[in-house]
Amino acid sequence: MSSHPALRVLLLPVLAALLHAQPQSLARPGVTFQIFQFPADQIPRVDGNTDDWSMVPESYMIGTDQLMDTVHGRGTNIDRKDLDVRVKVGWVKGINRLYFLYEAYDNYWDFSRNDLHNDIFEVVVDGDLSGGPLIAQMHPNKDIPRWDAHFSMHGVHAQNYHIFTPAEGKDWALAWGCQPWIKELPYMNAAYKYNFKPGEAGRLTLEFWITPFDYASCDGPDRSVESKLWENKIIGLSWSILDYDDVNAKTHTGFWNLSHKQTMYGNASDLVAFRLMPLEPNLRKKLEAQWSFVVADMDRRLIAFTDRTVGQVTSWKWDFGDGTESTEQHPIHAYEKAGQYVVTLYVEGPAGKSRRAKVWDVTVK
């Protein structure tokens, strides 16, 4: 058994610092909202019902009090008899999706027209904190033709969704950019629940998920790269509510903005920090053995194993499947012969014992 503890000692603090670093270029410095982690066996159904979200603590709720009107000069003075909203955001470890629950009361729901004149929940996401302009109108090269800018960068590194609330007789959203395919399955899903007509007051529930992209190609999904989501990662995210109160009005009467910067709709540097949270303590198993591995050097059949056990561990035992063992937490092992191996991690802690075997995942030549 071979190991390189010095390398791990050098790298782990660097990785930890990167994971927990606070972004400096986003709007609202010092503010980091939280994204709730759903257990893998309790992924919310997209059906417009809120039952699946009952496990999400109210501390994750982002309400009207966090919004600012950045167009009409009303600041944070929102009349909740006119508009009141509640938003919760979730994720599931291992799936590159962001789940949203949007609950809103409006004294006048405007959605009878076929164009952009519609009450809108506008969501902008930057999954890798790349920052910078994301719409053609803000392209830094002012000499580039408008449509060349559109088809080269609009929505590519960060995405803007104009979500119609509600949508009747048209798509649920405008994916503002050159890649309308991101607003369709298998990259999103959405469901509404409401019982009002255009011009009436009432409450709306919107449940949906989207897939953020580090690179959303104008040519389609085959050349695109999804944003990878992991615990404690910080992403850029914000939203605004475009509130119309007159079907004949030329523009909205409210632009209520979480970022507090008007340009959040087109510049990813003006979004807000959101952290992908670990499971809440009451949803975690007390002890569950988990592990992963990478091939460090196939020529030497060198495999690096990483303990990812959930819960407090006092002892580890690795069975590498070739007759050798290790009691290190993160061993590196060299296999003498090519083959397919059953590797098992046994752990013990205050909560008891647990094991995790993987059959033939570890294969060397």
mmCIF file of C-alpha atoms in Angstrom:
data_model
loop_
_atom_site.group_PDB
_atom_site.id
_atom_site.type_symbol
_atom_site.label_atom_id
_atom_site.label_comp_id
_atom_site.label_asym_id
_atom_site.label_seq_id
_atom_site.Cartn_x
_atom_site.Cartn_y
_atom_site.Cartn_z
ATOM 1 C CA MET A 1 0.000 0.000 0.000
ATOM 2 C CA SER A 2 1.339 3.358 -1.051
ATOM 3 C CA SER A 3 0.266 6.804 0.150
ATOM 4 C CA HIS A 4 1.290 10.446 -0.276
ATOM 5 C CA PRO A 5 0.119 12.296 2.859
ATOM 6 C CA ALA A 6 2.264 15.357 2.141
ATOM 7 C CA LEU A 7 0.442 15.961 -1.131
ATOM 8 C CA ARG A 8 -2.934 15.697 0.556
ATOM 9 C CA VAL A 9 -1.853 18.069 3.347
ATOM 10 C CA LEU A 10 -0.888 20.657 0.747
ATOM 11 C CA LEU A 11 -3.960 20.345 -1.441
ATOM 12 C CA LEU A 12 -6.826 19.947 1.013
ATOM 13 C CA PRO A 13 -6.534 23.408 2.635
ATOM 14 C CA VAL A 14 -6.393 24.995 -0.814
ATOM 15 C CA LEU A 15 -9.510 23.160 -1.932
ATOM 16 C CA ALA A 16 -11.317 24.027 1.293
ATOM 17 C CA ALA A 17 -10.438 27.696 0.901
ATOM 18 C CA LEU A 18 -11.765 27.714 -2.642
ATOM 19 C CA LEU A 19 -15.010 26.073 -1.572
ATOM 20 C CA HIS A 20 -15.700 28.546 1.216
ATOM 21 C CA ALA A 21 -14.313 31.714 -0.361
ATOM 22 C CA GLN A 22 -16.741 34.612 -0.391
ATOM 23 C CA PRO A 23 -17.269 36.140 -3.846
ATOM 24 C CA GLN A 24 -16.126 39.726 -4.025
ATOM 25 C CA SER A 25 -17.648 40.884 -7.321
ATOM 26 C CA LEU A 26 -21.343 40.128 -6.759
ATOM 27 C CA ALA A 27 -24.063 42.528 -5.650
ATOM 28 C CA ARG A 28 -25.020 42.929 -1.973
ATOM 29 C CA PRO A 29 -21.573 42.207 -0.436
ATOM 30 C CA GLY A 30 -21.805 40.284 2.810
ATOM 31 C CA VAL A 31 -25.136 38.701 1.826
ATOM 32 C CA THR A 32 -25.201 35.002 0.937
ATOM 33 C CA PHE A 33 -28.560 33.287 0.549
ATOM 34 C CA GLN A 34 -28.968 29.545 1.040
ATOM 35 C CA ILE A 35 -30.142 26.808 -1.316
ATOM 36 C CA PHE A 36 -31.775 23.885 0.498
ATOM 37 C CA GLN A 37 -30.521 20.369 -0.190
ATOM 38 C CA PHE A 38 -33.282 17.826 -0.712
ATOM 39 C CA PRO A 39 -32.473 14.203 0.168
ATOM 40 C CA ALA A 40 -32.119 12.039 -2.933
ATOM 41 C CA ASP A 41 -35.180 10.014 -1.931
ATOM 42 C CA GLN A 42 -37.345 13.125 -1.473
ATOM 43 C CA ILE A 43 -36.856 15.064 -4.710
ATOM 44 C CA PRO A 44 -39.793 17.478 -5.102
ATOM 45 C CA ARG A 45 -42.447 16.618 -7.658
ATOM 46 C CA VAL A 46 -43.171 19.402 -10.112
ATOM 47 C CA ASP A 47 -46.955 19.484 -9.792
ATOM 48 C CA GLY A 48 -47.755 22.909 -8.341
ATOM 49 C CA ASN A 49 -48.317 21.508 -4.850
ATOM 50 C CA THR A 50 -46.210 22.688 -1.926
ATOM 51 C CA ASP A 51 -46.265 19.461 0.118
ATOM 52 C CA ASP A 52 -42.751 18.438 -0.939
ATOM 53 C CA TRP A 53 -41.404 21.756 0.315
ATOM 54 C CA SER A 54 -42.770 21.449 3.839
ATOM 55 C CA MET A 55 -39.415 20.060 5.014
ATOM 56 C CA VAL A 56 -37.641 23.282 3.962
ATOM 57 C CA PRO A 57 -37.103 25.548 7.010
ATOM 58 C CA GLU A 58 -38.478 29.080 6.843
ATOM 59 C CA SER A 59 -34.898 30.349 7.146
ATOM 60 C CA TYR A 60 -34.512 29.455 3.452
ATOM 61 C CA MET A 61 -37.482 31.594 2.440
ATOM 62 C CA ILE A 62 -36.670 34.800 0.571
ATOM 63 C CA GLY A 63 -39.553 37.224 0.716
ATOM 64 C CA THR A 64 -40.788 40.593 -0.429
ATOM 65 C CA ASP A 65 -38.725 42.357 2.232
ATOM 66 C CA GLN A 66 -35.544 41.469 0.294
ATOM 67 C CA LEU A 67 -36.660 43.204 -2.908
ATOM 68 C CA MET A 68 -36.025 46.723 -4.179
ATOM 69 C CA ASP A 69 -37.687 48.607 -7.031
ATOM 70 C CA THR A 70 -34.724 49.576 -9.212
ATOM 71 C CA VAL A 71 -36.761 51.179 -12.011
ATOM 72 C CA HIS A 72 -39.544 53.302 -10.551
ATOM 73 C CA GLY A 73 -37.678 54.696 -7.543
ATOM 74 C CA ARG A 74 -39.804 53.191 -4.778
ATOM 75 C CA GLY A 75 -36.869 51.517 -3.067
ATOM 76 C CA THR A 76 -37.932 48.758 -0.671
ATOM 77 C CA ASN A 77 -41.330 50.310 0.018
ATOM 78 C CA ILE A 78 -43.531 47.528 -1.329
ATOM 79 C CA ASP A 79 -47.251 47.518 -0.597
ATOM 80 C CA ARG A 80 -47.915 43.859 0.184
ATOM 81 C CA LYS A 81 -51.595 44.394 -0.543
ATOM 82 C CA ASP A 82 -50.443 45.019 -4.103
ATOM 83 C CA LEU A 83 -47.711 42.341 -4.383
ATOM 84 C CA ASP A 84 -46.267 39.818 -1.957
ATOM 85 C CA VAL A 85 -43.916 36.971 -2.868
ATOM 86 C CA ARG A 86 -42.122 34.042 -1.232
ATOM 87 C CA VAL A 87 -39.321 32.085 -2.914
ATOM 88 C CA LYS A 88 -37.455 28.969 -1.859
ATOM 89 C CA VAL A 89 -34.624 27.397 -3.859
ATOM 90 C CA GLY A 90 -33.441 23.801 -3.605
ATOM 91 C CA TRP A 91 -30.981 21.336 -5.084
ATOM 92 C CA VAL A 92 -30.205 17.604 -4.956
ATOM 93 C CA LYS A 93 -26.656 16.337 -4.567
ATOM 94 C CA GLY A 94 -25.524 14.662 -7.772
ATOM 95 C CA ILE A 95 -28.093 16.385 -10.016
ATOM 96 C CA ASN A 96 -27.297 19.636 -11.828
ATOM 97 C CA ARG A 97 -30.686 21.245 -11.281
ATOM 98 C CA LEU A 98 -32.028 24.170 -9.292
ATOM 99 C CA TYR A 99 -35.547 23.725 -7.902
ATOM 100 C CA PHE A 100 -37.789 26.726 -7.215
ATOM 101 C CA LEU A 101 -41.000 27.271 -5.291
ATOM 102 C CA TYR A 102 -42.516 30.667 -6.129
ATOM 103 C CA GLU A 103 -45.622 31.731 -4.209
ATOM 104 C CA ALA A 104 -47.117 35.121 -4.966
ATOM 105 C CA TYR A 105 -50.139 37.273 -4.230
ATOM 106 C CA ASP A 106 -50.971 40.036 -6.715
ATOM 107 C CA ASN A 107 -53.951 42.384 -6.665
ATOM 108 C CA TYR A 108 -53.982 42.407 -10.491
ATOM 109 C CA TRP A 109 -52.671 39.476 -12.525
ATOM 110 C CA ASP A 110 -51.847 40.550 -16.054
ATOM 111 C CA PHE A 111 -51.456 37.668 -18.532
ATOM 112 C CA SER A 112 -54.003 37.988 -21.336
ATOM 113 C CA ARG A 113 -51.638 39.094 -24.112
ATOM 114 C CA ASN A 114 -49.344 36.986 -26.311
ATOM 115 C CA ASP A 115 -46.261 39.187 -26.054
ATOM 116 C CA LEU A 116 -43.819 40.101 -23.279
ATOM 117 C CA HIS A 117 -46.522 42.158 -21.538
ATOM 118 C CA ASN A 118 -47.171 39.694 -18.714
ATOM 119 C CA ASP A 119 -46.500 39.500 -14.996
ATOM 120 C CA ILE A 120 -43.041 37.925 -14.941
ATOM 121 C CA PHE A 121 -40.713 36.190 -12.506
ATOM 122 C CA GLU A 122 -37.319 36.891 -14.095
ATOM 123 C CA VAL A 123 -34.552 34.538 -12.951
ATOM 124 C CA VAL A 124 -30.877 34.895 -13.856
ATOM 125 C CA VAL A 125 -28.320 32.218 -12.947
ATOM 126 C CA ASP A 126 -24.533 32.041 -13.291
ATOM 127 C CA GLY A 127 -23.553 28.528 -12.257
ATOM 128 C CA ASP A 128 -19.771 29.015 -12.280
ATOM 129 C CA LEU A 129 -19.517 32.664 -11.164
ATOM 130 C CA SER A 130 -17.984 33.605 -14.510
ATOM 131 C CA GLY A 131 -19.564 37.049 -14.213
ATOM 132 C CA GLY A 132 -19.799 39.732 -16.843
ATOM 133 C CA PRO A 133 -22.356 40.678 -19.507
ATOM 134 C CA LEU A 134 -24.710 37.940 -20.697
ATOM 135 C CA ILE A 135 -26.947 39.814 -23.166
ATOM 136 C CA ALA A 136 -26.107 41.205 -26.600
ATOM 137 C CA GLN A 137 -26.957 44.787 -25.622
ATOM 138 C CA MET A 138 -24.162 44.747 -23.020
ATOM 139 C CA HIS A 139 -21.470 43.214 -25.230
ATOM 140 C CA PRO A 140 -18.198 45.005 -24.363
ATOM 141 C CA ASN A 141 -17.351 45.444 -28.044
ATOM 142 C CA LYS A 142 -19.784 48.142 -29.149
ATOM 143 C CA ASP A 143 -18.678 47.801 -32.788
ATOM 144 C CA ILE A 144 -19.879 44.234 -33.164
ATOM 145 C CA PRO A 145 -23.209 43.938 -35.015
ATOM 146 C CA ARG A 146 -26.177 43.327 -32.709
ATOM 147 C CA TRP A 147 -27.094 39.916 -34.088
ATOM 148 C CA ASP A 148 -23.492 38.733 -34.186
ATOM 149 C CA ALA A 149 -23.355 39.554 -30.483
ATOM 150 C CA HIS A 150 -26.639 37.769 -29.907
ATOM 151 C CA PHE A 151 -25.511 34.528 -31.523
ATOM 152 C CA SER A 152 -22.052 34.579 -29.978
ATOM 153 C CA MET A 153 -22.683 35.347 -26.293
ATOM 154 C CA HIS A 154 -26.322 36.057 -25.366
ATOM 155 C CA GLY A 155 -27.190 33.585 -22.606
ATOM 156 C CA VAL A 156 -24.112 31.472 -23.219
ATOM 157 C CA HIS A 157 -22.225 31.679 -19.899
ATOM 158 C CA ALA A 158 -25.195 32.718 -17.712
ATOM 159 C CA GLN A 159 -28.900 32.365 -18.406
ATOM 160 C CA ASN A 160 -31.927 34.649 -18.095
ATOM 161 C CA TYR A 161 -35.444 33.190 -17.829
ATOM 162 C CA HIS A 162 -38.487 35.457 -18.195
ATOM 163 C CA ILE A 163 -41.050 33.165 -16.538
ATOM 164 C CA PHE A 164 -44.632 34.129 -17.292
ATOM 165 C CA THR A 165 -46.860 34.142 -14.189
ATOM 166 C CA PRO A 166 -49.006 32.543 -15.247
ATOM 167 C CA ALA A 167 -48.515 31.398 -18.832
ATOM 168 C CA GLU A 168 -51.681 30.800 -20.818
ATOM 169 C CA GLY A 169 -51.516 29.960 -24.512
ATOM 170 C CA LYS A 170 -47.735 30.401 -24.673
ATOM 171 C CA ASP A 171 -44.537 28.788 -23.431
ATOM 172 C CA TRP A 172 -43.968 28.957 -19.695
ATOM 173 C CA ALA A 173 -40.888 31.167 -20.196
ATOM 174 C CA LEU A 174 -38.774 33.188 -22.560
ATOM 175 C CA ALA A 175 -35.225 31.878 -22.347
ATOM 176 C CA TRP A 176 -33.666 35.185 -23.289
ATOM 177 C CA GLY A 177 -30.790 34.304 -25.568
ATOM 178 C CA CYS A 178 -29.815 32.169 -28.527
ATOM 179 C CA GLN A 179 -30.659 28.819 -26.888
ATOM 180 C CA PRO A 180 -34.445 28.390 -26.453
ATOM 181 C CA TRP A 181 -33.888 24.640 -25.961
ATOM 182 C CA ILE A 182 -32.910 25.248 -22.307
ATOM 183 C CA LYS A 183 -36.567 25.994 -21.441
ATOM 184 C CA GLU A 184 -37.695 22.547 -22.609
ATOM 185 C CA LEU A 185 -37.417 19.027 -21.206
ATOM 186 C CA PRO A 186 -35.040 17.442 -20.291
ATOM 187 C CA TYR A 187 -33.519 20.718 -19.064
ATOM 188 C CA MET A 188 -36.522 22.105 -17.161
ATOM 189 C CA ASN A 189 -40.007 21.387 -15.913
ATOM 190 C CA ALA A 190 -42.717 23.681 -14.529
ATOM 191 C CA ALA A 191 -46.227 23.541 -13.053
ATOM 192 C CA TYR A 192 -48.665 26.242 -11.914
ATOM 193 C CA LYS A 193 -51.600 26.343 -9.536
ATOM 194 C CA TYR A 194 -54.042 29.304 -9.512
ATOM 195 C CA ASN A 195 -57.760 30.018 -9.892
ATOM 196 C CA PHE A 196 -57.964 33.655 -11.045
ATOM 197 C CA LYS A 197 -58.600 35.257 -14.433
ATOM 198 C CA PRO A 198 -56.701 38.117 -16.106
ATOM 199 C CA GLY A 199 -57.199 41.345 -14.191
ATOM 200 C CA GLU A 200 -58.265 39.622 -10.965
ATOM 201 C CA ALA A 201 -56.492 39.356 -7.635
ATOM 202 C CA GLY A 202 -55.355 36.038 -6.244
ATOM 203 C CA ARG A 203 -52.575 33.717 -5.230
ATOM 204 C CA LEU A 204 -50.317 31.751 -7.556
ATOM 205 C CA THR A 205 -48.018 28.820 -6.915
ATOM 206 C CA LEU A 206 -45.279 28.097 -9.432
ATOM 207 C CA GLU A 207 -42.984 25.098 -9.036
ATOM 208 C CA PHE A 208 -40.151 24.513 -11.500
ATOM 209 C CA TRP A 209 -36.582 23.433 -12.005
ATOM 210 C CA ILE A 210 -33.930 24.595 -14.443
ATOM 211 C CA THR A 211 -30.486 23.393 -15.486
ATOM 212 C CA PRO A 212 -27.723 26.011 -15.218
ATOM 213 C CA PHE A 213 -25.008 25.920 -17.863
ATOM 214 C CA ASP A 214 -21.389 27.031 -17.798
ATOM 215 C CA TYR A 215 -21.662 27.022 -21.587
ATOM 216 C CA ALA A 216 -25.082 26.963 -23.263
ATOM 217 C CA SER A 217 -24.294 26.743 -26.952
ATOM 218 C CA CYS A 218 -26.368 28.516 -29.565
ATOM 219 C CA ASP A 219 -25.882 25.351 -31.637
ATOM 220 C CA GLY A 220 -27.744 23.181 -29.141
ATOM 221 C CA PRO A 221 -27.156 20.913 -26.146
ATOM 222 C CA ASP A 222 -24.553 18.647 -27.770
ATOM 223 C CA ARG A 223 -21.865 21.315 -27.467
ATOM 224 C CA SER A 224 -23.053 22.631 -24.105
ATOM 225 C CA VAL A 225 -21.656 22.119 -20.599
ATOM 226 C CA GLU A 226 -23.901 21.906 -17.536
ATOM 227 C CA SER A 227 -22.821 23.677 -14.360
ATOM 228 C CA LYS A 228 -21.638 21.132 -11.807
ATOM 229 C CA LEU A 229 -23.285 21.552 -8.413
ATOM 230 C CA TRP A 230 -21.716 20.443 -5.144
ATOM 231 C CA GLU A 231 -22.045 21.134 -1.430
ATOM 232 C CA ASN A 232 -20.946 24.594 -0.300
ATOM 233 C CA LYS A 233 -20.414 25.793 -3.845
ATOM 234 C CA ILE A 234 -21.418 29.426 -4.328
ATOM 235 C CA ILE A 235 -23.260 30.392 -7.490
ATOM 236 C CA GLY A 236 -24.560 33.684 -8.831
ATOM 237 C CA LEU A 237 -28.348 33.945 -8.791
ATOM 238 C CA SER A 238 -30.986 36.658 -8.647
ATOM 239 C CA TRP A 239 -34.521 37.414 -9.685
ATOM 240 C CA SER A 240 -36.893 40.273 -10.242
ATOM 241 C CA ILE A 241 -40.670 40.527 -10.375
ATOM 242 C CA LEU A 242 -42.074 42.545 -13.271
ATOM 243 C CA ASP A 243 -45.528 43.626 -12.104
ATOM 244 C CA TYR A 244 -48.057 44.880 -14.658
ATOM 245 C CA ASP A 245 -51.258 46.467 -13.360
ATOM 246 C CA ASP A 246 -52.816 47.636 -16.631
ATOM 247 C CA VAL A 247 -53.287 45.498 -19.711
ATOM 248 C CA ASN A 248 -52.866 48.594 -21.921
ATOM 249 C CA ALA A 249 -49.802 49.978 -20.146
ATOM 250 C CA LYS A 250 -46.652 50.280 -22.232
ATOM 251 C CA THR A 251 -44.436 49.028 -19.407
ATOM 252 C CA HIS A 252 -44.562 47.414 -15.983
ATOM 253 C CA THR A 253 -45.486 49.351 -12.857
ATOM 254 C CA GLY A 254 -42.949 47.567 -10.661
ATOM 255 C CA PHE A 255 -39.515 45.996 -11.138
ATOM 256 C CA TRP A 256 -38.842 44.391 -7.756
ATOM 257 C CA ASN A 257 -35.244 43.202 -7.692
ATOM 258 C CA LEU A 258 -33.392 40.852 -5.310
ATOM 259 C CA SER A 259 -29.996 42.076 -6.499
ATOM 260 C CA HIS A 260 -30.810 45.770 -5.894
ATOM 261 C CA LYS A 261 -28.908 46.469 -9.135
ATOM 262 C CA GLN A 262 -31.017 47.156 -12.195
ATOM 263 C CA THR A 263 -28.464 45.585 -14.544
ATOM 264 C CA MET A 264 -28.749 42.147 -12.916
ATOM 265 C CA TYR A 265 -30.880 41.094 -15.886
ATOM 266 C CA GLY A 266 -27.909 41.369 -18.253
ATOM 267 C CA ASN A 267 -24.719 41.331 -16.181
ATOM 268 C CA ALA A 268 -23.866 38.251 -14.124
ATOM 269 C CA SER A 269 -21.508 40.286 -11.942
ATOM 270 C CA ASP A 270 -24.602 42.000 -10.518
ATOM 271 C CA LEU A 271 -26.195 38.797 -9.213
ATOM 272 C CA VAL A 272 -26.285 37.708 -5.554
ATOM 273 C CA ALA A 273 -24.293 34.953 -3.845
ATOM 274 C CA PHE A 274 -26.174 31.719 -3.123
ATOM 275 C CA ARG A 275 -24.620 28.744 -1.319
ATOM 276 C CA LEU A 276 -25.564 25.132 -2.044
ATOM 277 C CA MET A 277 -26.104 23.879 1.477
ATOM 278 C CA PRO A 278 -25.420 20.423 2.967
ATOM 279 C CA LEU A 279 -28.323 18.364 4.216
ATOM 280 C CA GLU A 280 -29.985 19.726 7.307
ATOM 281 C CA PRO A 281 -28.927 17.760 10.439
ATOM 282 C CA ASN A 282 -32.359 16.193 10.913
ATOM 283 C CA LEU A 283 -32.231 14.778 7.365
ATOM 284 C CA ARG A 284 -28.765 13.207 7.615
ATOM 285 C CA LYS A 285 -28.174 9.578 8.445
ATOM 286 C CA LYS A 286 -26.220 9.197 11.681
ATOM 287 C CA LEU A 287 -23.636 7.000 9.985
ATOM 288 C CA GLU A 288 -23.430 5.888 6.361
ATOM 289 C CA ALA A 289 -20.220 4.689 4.734
ATOM 290 C CA GLN A 290 -19.557 6.321 1.388
ATOM 291 C CA TRP A 291 -16.445 6.653 -0.744
ATOM 292 C CA SER A 292 -15.131 7.538 -4.176
ATOM 293 C CA PHE A 293 -11.955 6.942 -6.129
ATOM 294 C CA VAL A 294 -9.872 8.236 -9.014
ATOM 295 C CA VAL A 295 -7.268 6.473 -11.116
ATOM 296 C CA ALA A 296 -4.046 8.260 -10.208
ATOM 297 C CA ASP A 297 -1.834 6.282 -12.615
ATOM 298 C CA MET A 298 -3.215 3.407 -14.692
ATOM 299 C CA ASP A 299 0.253 2.304 -15.800
ATOM 300 C CA ARG A 300 1.151 1.644 -12.153
ATOM 301 C CA ARG A 301 -2.418 0.547 -11.281
ATOM 302 C CA LEU A 302 -2.423 3.332 -8.673
ATOM 303 C CA ILE A 303 -5.852 4.221 -7.246
ATOM 304 C CA ALA A 304 -6.589 7.105 -4.844
ATOM 305 C CA PHE A 305 -9.548 6.453 -2.524
ATOM 306 C CA THR A 306 -11.503 9.183 -0.726
ATOM 307 C CA ASP A 307 -13.706 8.606 2.314
ATOM 308 C CA ARG A 308 -17.019 10.441 1.975
ATOM 309 C CA THR A 309 -18.795 8.892 4.934
ATOM 310 C CA VAL A 310 -21.746 10.749 6.437
ATOM 311 C CA GLY A 311 -21.537 10.993 10.237
ATOM 312 C CA GLN A 312 -18.807 10.885 12.862
ATOM 313 C CA VAL A 313 -16.166 8.211 12.236
ATOM 314 C CA THR A 314 -13.606 6.914 14.708
ATOM 315 C CA SER A 315 -12.058 4.125 12.606
ATOM 316 C CA TRP A 316 -11.762 3.110 8.957
ATOM 317 C CA LYS A 317 -10.888 -0.201 7.357
ATOM 318 C CA TRP A 318 -10.489 -0.601 3.614
ATOM 319 C CA ASP A 319 -10.570 -4.010 1.936
ATOM 320 C CA PHE A 320 -9.095 -3.473 -1.518
ATOM 321 C CA GLY A 321 -10.305 -6.828 -2.829
ATOM 322 C CA ASP A 322 -6.826 -8.169 -3.540
ATOM 323 C CA GLY A 323 -6.058 -9.491 -0.068
ATOM 324 C CA THR A 324 -4.700 -6.203 1.299
ATOM 325 C CA GLU A 325 -6.222 -3.664 3.678
ATOM 326 C CA SER A 326 -5.662 -0.155 5.047
ATOM 327 C CA THR A 327 -6.831 1.780 8.108
ATOM 328 C CA GLU A 328 -6.138 5.197 6.570
ATOM 329 C CA GLN A 329 -9.047 7.521 5.926
ATOM 330 C CA HIS A 330 -7.957 8.378 2.363
ATOM 331 C CA PRO A 331 -5.545 5.679 1.169
ATOM 332 C CA ILE A 332 -3.729 5.397 -2.135
ATOM 333 C CA HIS A 333 -3.271 1.806 -3.251
ATOM 334 C CA ALA A 334 -1.233 0.122 -6.006
ATOM 335 C CA TYR A 335 -2.651 -3.119 -7.382
ATOM 336 C CA GLU A 336 -0.088 -5.735 -8.447
ATOM 337 C CA LYS A 337 -2.284 -7.381 -11.092
ATOM 338 C CA ALA A 338 -4.848 -6.309 -13.646
ATOM 339 C CA GLY A 339 -8.378 -7.208 -12.726
ATOM 340 C CA GLN A 340 -11.809 -6.227 -11.447
ATOM 341 C CA TYR A 341 -11.989 -5.756 -7.688
ATOM 342 C CA VAL A 342 -14.675 -5.620 -5.012
ATOM 343 C CA VAL A 343 -13.587 -2.802 -2.693
ATOM 344 C CA THR A 344 -15.255 -2.321 0.683
ATOM 345 C CA LEU A 345 -14.982 0.452 3.268
ATOM 346 C CA TYR A 346 -15.911 -0.405 6.859
ATOM 347 C CA VAL A 347 -16.395 2.467 9.302
ATOM 348 C CA GLU A 348 -17.229 2.711 12.995
ATOM 349 C CA GLY A 349 -18.341 5.646 15.117
ATOM 350 C CA PRO A 350 -20.493 6.646 18.074
ATOM 351 C CA ALA A 351 -23.618 5.815 16.039
ATOM 352 C CA GLY A 352 -22.476 2.275 15.246
ATOM 353 C CA LYS A 353 -21.034 0.551 12.182
ATOM 354 C CA SER A 354 -21.534 0.852 8.438
ATOM 355 C CA ARG A 355 -20.000 -0.551 5.279
ATOM 356 C CA ARG A 356 -20.051 0.316 1.590
ATOM 357 C CA ALA A 357 -18.908 -2.115 -1.124
ATOM 358 C CA LYS A 358 -18.534 -1.370 -4.815
ATOM 359 C CA VAL A 359 -18.478 -4.345 -7.164
ATOM 360 C CA TRP A 360 -15.980 -4.055 -10.023
ATOM 361 C CA ASP A 361 -16.066 -0.247 -10.096
ATOM 362 C CA VAL A 362 -12.325 -0.452 -9.521
ATOM 363 C CA THR A 363 -10.884 -2.092 -12.623
ATOM 364 C CA VAL A 364 -7.218 -1.861 -13.628
ATOM 365 C CA LYS A 365 -5.254 -3.232 -16.576
#
